[in-house]
XYZ file of C-alpha atoms in Angstrom:
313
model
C 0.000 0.000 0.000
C 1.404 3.569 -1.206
C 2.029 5.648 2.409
C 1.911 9.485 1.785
C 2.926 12.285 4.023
C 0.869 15.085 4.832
C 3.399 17.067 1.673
C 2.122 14.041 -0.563
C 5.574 12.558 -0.573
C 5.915 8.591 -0.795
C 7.009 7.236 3.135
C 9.115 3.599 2.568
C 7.972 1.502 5.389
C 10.867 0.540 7.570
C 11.781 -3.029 7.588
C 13.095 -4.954 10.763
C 15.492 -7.144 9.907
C 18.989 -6.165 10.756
C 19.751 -4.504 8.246
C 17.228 -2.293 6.276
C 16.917 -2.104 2.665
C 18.532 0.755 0.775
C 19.377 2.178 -2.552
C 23.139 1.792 -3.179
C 23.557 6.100 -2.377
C 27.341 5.459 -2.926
C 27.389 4.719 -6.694
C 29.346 2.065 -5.532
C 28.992 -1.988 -7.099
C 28.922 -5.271 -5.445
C 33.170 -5.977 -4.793
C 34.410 -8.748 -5.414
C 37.002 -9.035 -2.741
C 33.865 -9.399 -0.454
C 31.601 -11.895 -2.105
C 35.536 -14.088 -2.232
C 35.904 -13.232 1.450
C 32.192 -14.809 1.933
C 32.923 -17.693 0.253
C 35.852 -18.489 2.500
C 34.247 -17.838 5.443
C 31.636 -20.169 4.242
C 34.115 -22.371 3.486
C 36.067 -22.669 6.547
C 32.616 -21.959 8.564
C 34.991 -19.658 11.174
C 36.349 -16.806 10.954
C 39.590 -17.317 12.507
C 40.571 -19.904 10.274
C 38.863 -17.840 7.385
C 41.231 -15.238 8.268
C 43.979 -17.099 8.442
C 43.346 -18.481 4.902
C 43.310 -14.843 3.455
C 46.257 -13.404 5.495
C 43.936 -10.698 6.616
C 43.446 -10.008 10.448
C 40.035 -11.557 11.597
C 38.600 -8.025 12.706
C 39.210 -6.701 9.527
C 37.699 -9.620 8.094
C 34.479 -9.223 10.042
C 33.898 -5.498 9.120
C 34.655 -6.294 5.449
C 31.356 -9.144 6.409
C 29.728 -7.221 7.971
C 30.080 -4.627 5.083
C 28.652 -6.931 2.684
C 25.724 -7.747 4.629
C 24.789 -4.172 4.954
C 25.572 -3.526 1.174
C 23.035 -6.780 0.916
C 20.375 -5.229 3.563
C 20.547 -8.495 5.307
C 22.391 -11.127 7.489
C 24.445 -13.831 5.434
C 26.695 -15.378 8.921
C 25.390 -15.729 12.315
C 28.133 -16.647 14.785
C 27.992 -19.490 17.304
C 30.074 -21.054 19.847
C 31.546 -23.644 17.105
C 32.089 -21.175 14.652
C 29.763 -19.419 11.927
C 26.914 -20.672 10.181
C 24.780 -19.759 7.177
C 21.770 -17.853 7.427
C 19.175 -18.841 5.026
C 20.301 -15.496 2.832
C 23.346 -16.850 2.835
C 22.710 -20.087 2.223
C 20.950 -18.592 -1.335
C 24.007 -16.458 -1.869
C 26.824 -18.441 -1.678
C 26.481 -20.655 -4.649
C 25.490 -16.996 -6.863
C 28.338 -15.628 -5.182
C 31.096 -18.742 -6.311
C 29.756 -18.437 -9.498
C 30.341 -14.820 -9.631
C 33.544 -15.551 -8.930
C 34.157 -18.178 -11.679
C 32.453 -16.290 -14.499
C 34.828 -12.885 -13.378
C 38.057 -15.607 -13.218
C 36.851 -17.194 -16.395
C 36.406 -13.414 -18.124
C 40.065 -12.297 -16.767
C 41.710 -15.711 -18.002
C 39.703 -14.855 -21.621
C 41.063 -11.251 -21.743
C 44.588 -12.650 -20.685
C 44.554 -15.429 -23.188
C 43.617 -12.871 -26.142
C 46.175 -10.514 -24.880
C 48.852 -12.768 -25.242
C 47.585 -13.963 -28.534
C 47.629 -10.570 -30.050
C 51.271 -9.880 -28.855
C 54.507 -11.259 -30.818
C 58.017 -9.678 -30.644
C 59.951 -10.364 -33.691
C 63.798 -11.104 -33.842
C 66.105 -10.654 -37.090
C 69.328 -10.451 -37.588
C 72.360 -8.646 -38.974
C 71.855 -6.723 -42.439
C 68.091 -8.188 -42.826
C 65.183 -5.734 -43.586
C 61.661 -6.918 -42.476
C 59.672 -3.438 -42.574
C 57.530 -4.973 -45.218
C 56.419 -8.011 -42.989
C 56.247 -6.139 -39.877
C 53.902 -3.387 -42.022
C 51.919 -6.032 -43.765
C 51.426 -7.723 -39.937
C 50.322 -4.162 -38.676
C 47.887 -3.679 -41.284
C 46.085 -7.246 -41.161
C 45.798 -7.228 -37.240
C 45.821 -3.251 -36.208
C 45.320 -4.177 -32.406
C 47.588 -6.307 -31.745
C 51.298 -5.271 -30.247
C 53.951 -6.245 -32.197
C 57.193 -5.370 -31.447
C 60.831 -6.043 -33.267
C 64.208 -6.584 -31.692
C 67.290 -6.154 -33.760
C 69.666 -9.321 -32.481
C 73.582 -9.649 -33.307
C 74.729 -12.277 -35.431
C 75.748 -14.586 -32.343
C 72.495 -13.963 -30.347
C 69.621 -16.155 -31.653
C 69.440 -17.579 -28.099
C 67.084 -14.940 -28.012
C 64.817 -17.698 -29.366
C 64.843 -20.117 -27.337
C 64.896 -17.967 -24.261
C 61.767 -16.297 -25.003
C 62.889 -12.915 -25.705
C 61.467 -13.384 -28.918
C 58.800 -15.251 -30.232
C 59.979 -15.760 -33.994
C 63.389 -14.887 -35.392
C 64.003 -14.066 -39.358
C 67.851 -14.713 -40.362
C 69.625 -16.900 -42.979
C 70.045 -20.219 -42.183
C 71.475 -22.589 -41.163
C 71.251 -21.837 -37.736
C 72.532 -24.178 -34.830
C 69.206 -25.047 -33.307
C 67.518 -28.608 -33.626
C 65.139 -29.158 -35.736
C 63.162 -30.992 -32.567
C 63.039 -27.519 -31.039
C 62.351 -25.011 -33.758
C 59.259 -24.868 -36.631
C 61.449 -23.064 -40.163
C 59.839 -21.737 -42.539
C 61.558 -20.619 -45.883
C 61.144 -16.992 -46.930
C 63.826 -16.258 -50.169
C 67.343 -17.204 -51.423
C 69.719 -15.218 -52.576
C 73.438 -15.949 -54.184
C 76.135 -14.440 -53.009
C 79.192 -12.032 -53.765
C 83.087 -11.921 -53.155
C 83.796 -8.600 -51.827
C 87.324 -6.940 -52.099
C 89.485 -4.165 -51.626
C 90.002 -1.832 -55.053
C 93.125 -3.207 -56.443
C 92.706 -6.528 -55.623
C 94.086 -9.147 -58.482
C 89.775 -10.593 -58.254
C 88.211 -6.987 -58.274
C 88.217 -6.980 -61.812
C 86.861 -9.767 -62.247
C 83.209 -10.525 -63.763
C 82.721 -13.753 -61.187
C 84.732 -16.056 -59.153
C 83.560 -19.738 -58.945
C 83.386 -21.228 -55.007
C 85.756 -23.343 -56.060
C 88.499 -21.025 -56.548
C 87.498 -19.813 -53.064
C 87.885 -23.449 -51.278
C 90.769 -24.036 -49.341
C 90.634 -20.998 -47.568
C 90.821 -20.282 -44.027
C 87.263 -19.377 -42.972
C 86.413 -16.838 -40.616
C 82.502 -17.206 -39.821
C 80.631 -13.813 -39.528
C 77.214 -15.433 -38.391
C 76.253 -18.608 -36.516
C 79.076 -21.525 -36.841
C 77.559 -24.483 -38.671
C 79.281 -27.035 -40.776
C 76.962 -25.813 -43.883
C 78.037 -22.720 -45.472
C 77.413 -19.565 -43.056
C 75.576 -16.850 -43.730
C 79.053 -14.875 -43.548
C 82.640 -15.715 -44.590
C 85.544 -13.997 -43.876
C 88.562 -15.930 -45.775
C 92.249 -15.013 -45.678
C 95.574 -17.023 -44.744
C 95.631 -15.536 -41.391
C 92.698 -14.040 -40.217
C 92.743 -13.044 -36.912
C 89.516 -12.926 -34.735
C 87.672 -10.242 -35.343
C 84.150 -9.657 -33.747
C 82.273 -6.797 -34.867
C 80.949 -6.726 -39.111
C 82.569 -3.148 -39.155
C 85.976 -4.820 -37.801
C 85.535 -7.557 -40.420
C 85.384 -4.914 -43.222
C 87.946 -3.021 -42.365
C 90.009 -5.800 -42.128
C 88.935 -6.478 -45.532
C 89.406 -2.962 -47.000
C 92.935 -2.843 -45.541
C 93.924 -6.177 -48.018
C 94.142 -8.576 -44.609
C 91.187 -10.508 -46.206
C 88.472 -11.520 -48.795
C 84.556 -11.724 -48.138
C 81.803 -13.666 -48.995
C 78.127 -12.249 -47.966
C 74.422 -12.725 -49.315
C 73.818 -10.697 -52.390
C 71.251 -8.310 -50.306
C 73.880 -7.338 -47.587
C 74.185 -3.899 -48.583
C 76.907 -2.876 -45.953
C 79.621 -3.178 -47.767
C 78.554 -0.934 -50.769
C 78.770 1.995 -48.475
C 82.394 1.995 -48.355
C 84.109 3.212 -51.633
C 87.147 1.430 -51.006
C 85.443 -2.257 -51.111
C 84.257 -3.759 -55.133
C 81.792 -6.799 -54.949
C 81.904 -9.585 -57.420
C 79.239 -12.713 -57.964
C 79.888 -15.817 -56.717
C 79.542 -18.938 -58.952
C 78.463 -22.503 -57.479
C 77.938 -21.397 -54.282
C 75.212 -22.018 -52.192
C 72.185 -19.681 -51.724
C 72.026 -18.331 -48.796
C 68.574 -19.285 -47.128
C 66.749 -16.519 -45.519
C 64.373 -18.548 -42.771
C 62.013 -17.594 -40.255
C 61.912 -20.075 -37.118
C 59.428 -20.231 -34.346
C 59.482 -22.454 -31.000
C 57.695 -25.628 -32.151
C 54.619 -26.109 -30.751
C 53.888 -22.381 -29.762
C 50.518 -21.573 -29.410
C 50.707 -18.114 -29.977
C 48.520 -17.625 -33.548
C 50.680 -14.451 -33.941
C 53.436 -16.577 -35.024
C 51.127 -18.020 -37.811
C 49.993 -14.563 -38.850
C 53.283 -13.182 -39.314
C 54.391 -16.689 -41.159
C 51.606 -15.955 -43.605
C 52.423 -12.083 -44.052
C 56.554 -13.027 -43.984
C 55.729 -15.034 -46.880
C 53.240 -12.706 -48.688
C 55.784 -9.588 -48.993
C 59.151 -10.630 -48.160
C 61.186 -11.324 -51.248
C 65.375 -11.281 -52.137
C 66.671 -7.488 -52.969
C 66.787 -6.748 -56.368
C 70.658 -6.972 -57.285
């Protein structure tokens, strides 16, 4: 029955239960902390123990209840001398309130899961350009984060350490095929480079067989196949940075062999470039972890593959 003042407003009968109904004034929504802190009380059925379970201090623990119950407008716990019990609201709540907290766990582990699906970081190597695959990547998925990590020739531990999910470089690379998913991108041949001056600068090719014998020098990762880098001379001594390398070249202490597309050396004046006959390609790859879930890695596979092609010579 509608219960007017004498002003004609509406009077809300008072209820007597402990704690009276009332419009949430506060703006505030049902936490979750406390429905979870219910559900271990009603768990444990006491609130020491309950307490203990959440490493919070049991009076703390009862006002965050007790909080609850007034944000409720009624009683969900009644103590007694064994502990708490259930009060017939709470006996209706607490299987709403566990799966309240399953369907919020479930919607975290979903936004989690598709947050790490639309996240790849992206190794390459050495002189290798991959704007065009990183571009075509942005373009087909616009939200996700992708990210690209420039690696030296020595570092595709990067891989299998997780610091990257997918590395582009030219194979072969020392990683077992047990481990690693490769899948081929482009070939290229490859080029002698020089000093000007040298006896072979003048030269319109050099076979590989002309170039066997020599001491080799690796550049990139050491394999028994050809490397992606050679650095060949009588006595070559150790040299660890590619600027190093081509100095050492430039100054007549060695030859070169690199991949066709390796610019680098162009940019020196004092260094001439001449093909290679009957040696292998060199194999630009792109490995993954086998057995990755992360679709990402598929993605940029297909895109790799759709747009990444060997420099025009």
């Amino acid at each position: 029955m509608l219960v007017q003042d004498r002003f004609g407003n509406r009077i809300i009968p008072k209820r007597h239960d402990a704690y009276p109904a009332r419009v949430n004034d506060l703006g505030q929504d049902l936490e979750l902390r406390l429905v979870r802190y219910f559900t271990v009380v009603a768990a444990h059925r006491h609130f020491g123990r309950a307490a203990a379970d959440l490493h919070v201090a049991q009076p703390a623990l009862s006002r965050q209840i007790q909080r609850l119950e007034k944000y409720l407008g009624t009683r969900l716990l009644d103590r007694t001398p064994q502990g708490t019990r259930l009060t017939p609201a709470g006996q209706t709540f607490l299987p709403r309130a566990e799966a309240l907290l399953r369907a919020a766990r479930q919607a975290e582990l979903a936004v989690r899961e598709q947050a790490q699906s639309d996240r790849i970081a992206i190794g390459y190597v050495e002189d290798l350009v991959i704007t065009s695959a990183v571009r075509e990547l942005r373009r087909r998925y616009p939200d996700a984060e992708i990210t690209t990590r420039h690696l030296s020739c020595r570092d595709v531990g990067a891989l299998s350490d997780k610091r990257v999910d997918a590395l582009i470089a030219r194979a072969p690379l020392p990683l077992a095929d047990d481990d690693v998913s490769t899948t081929p991108l482009y070939e290229e041949p490859r080029v002698l480079v020089v000093p000007r001056g040298h006896p072979l600068a003048g030269r319109a090719s050099v076979t590989a067989e002309e170039l066997a014998g020599e001491v080799v020098m690796p550049c990139a990762f050491e394999t028994a196949d050809w490397t992606s880098y050679r650095v060949l001379g009588a006595d070559v001594p150790t040299v660890e940075s590619y600027e190093d390398k081509l100095e050492l070249v430039a100054s007549g202490g060695a030859i070169a062999v690199l991949p066709v597309g390796d610019r680098r050396s162009s940019l020196r004046p004092d260094l001439l470039t001449v093909p290679v006959e009957g040696a292998p390609l060199s194999r630009v790859v792109m490995v993954s972890r086998k057995g990755d879930p992360n679709p990402m890695i598929r993605n940029l596979r297909l895109a790799a593959k759709a747009v990444l092609t060997a420099p025009a010579s």
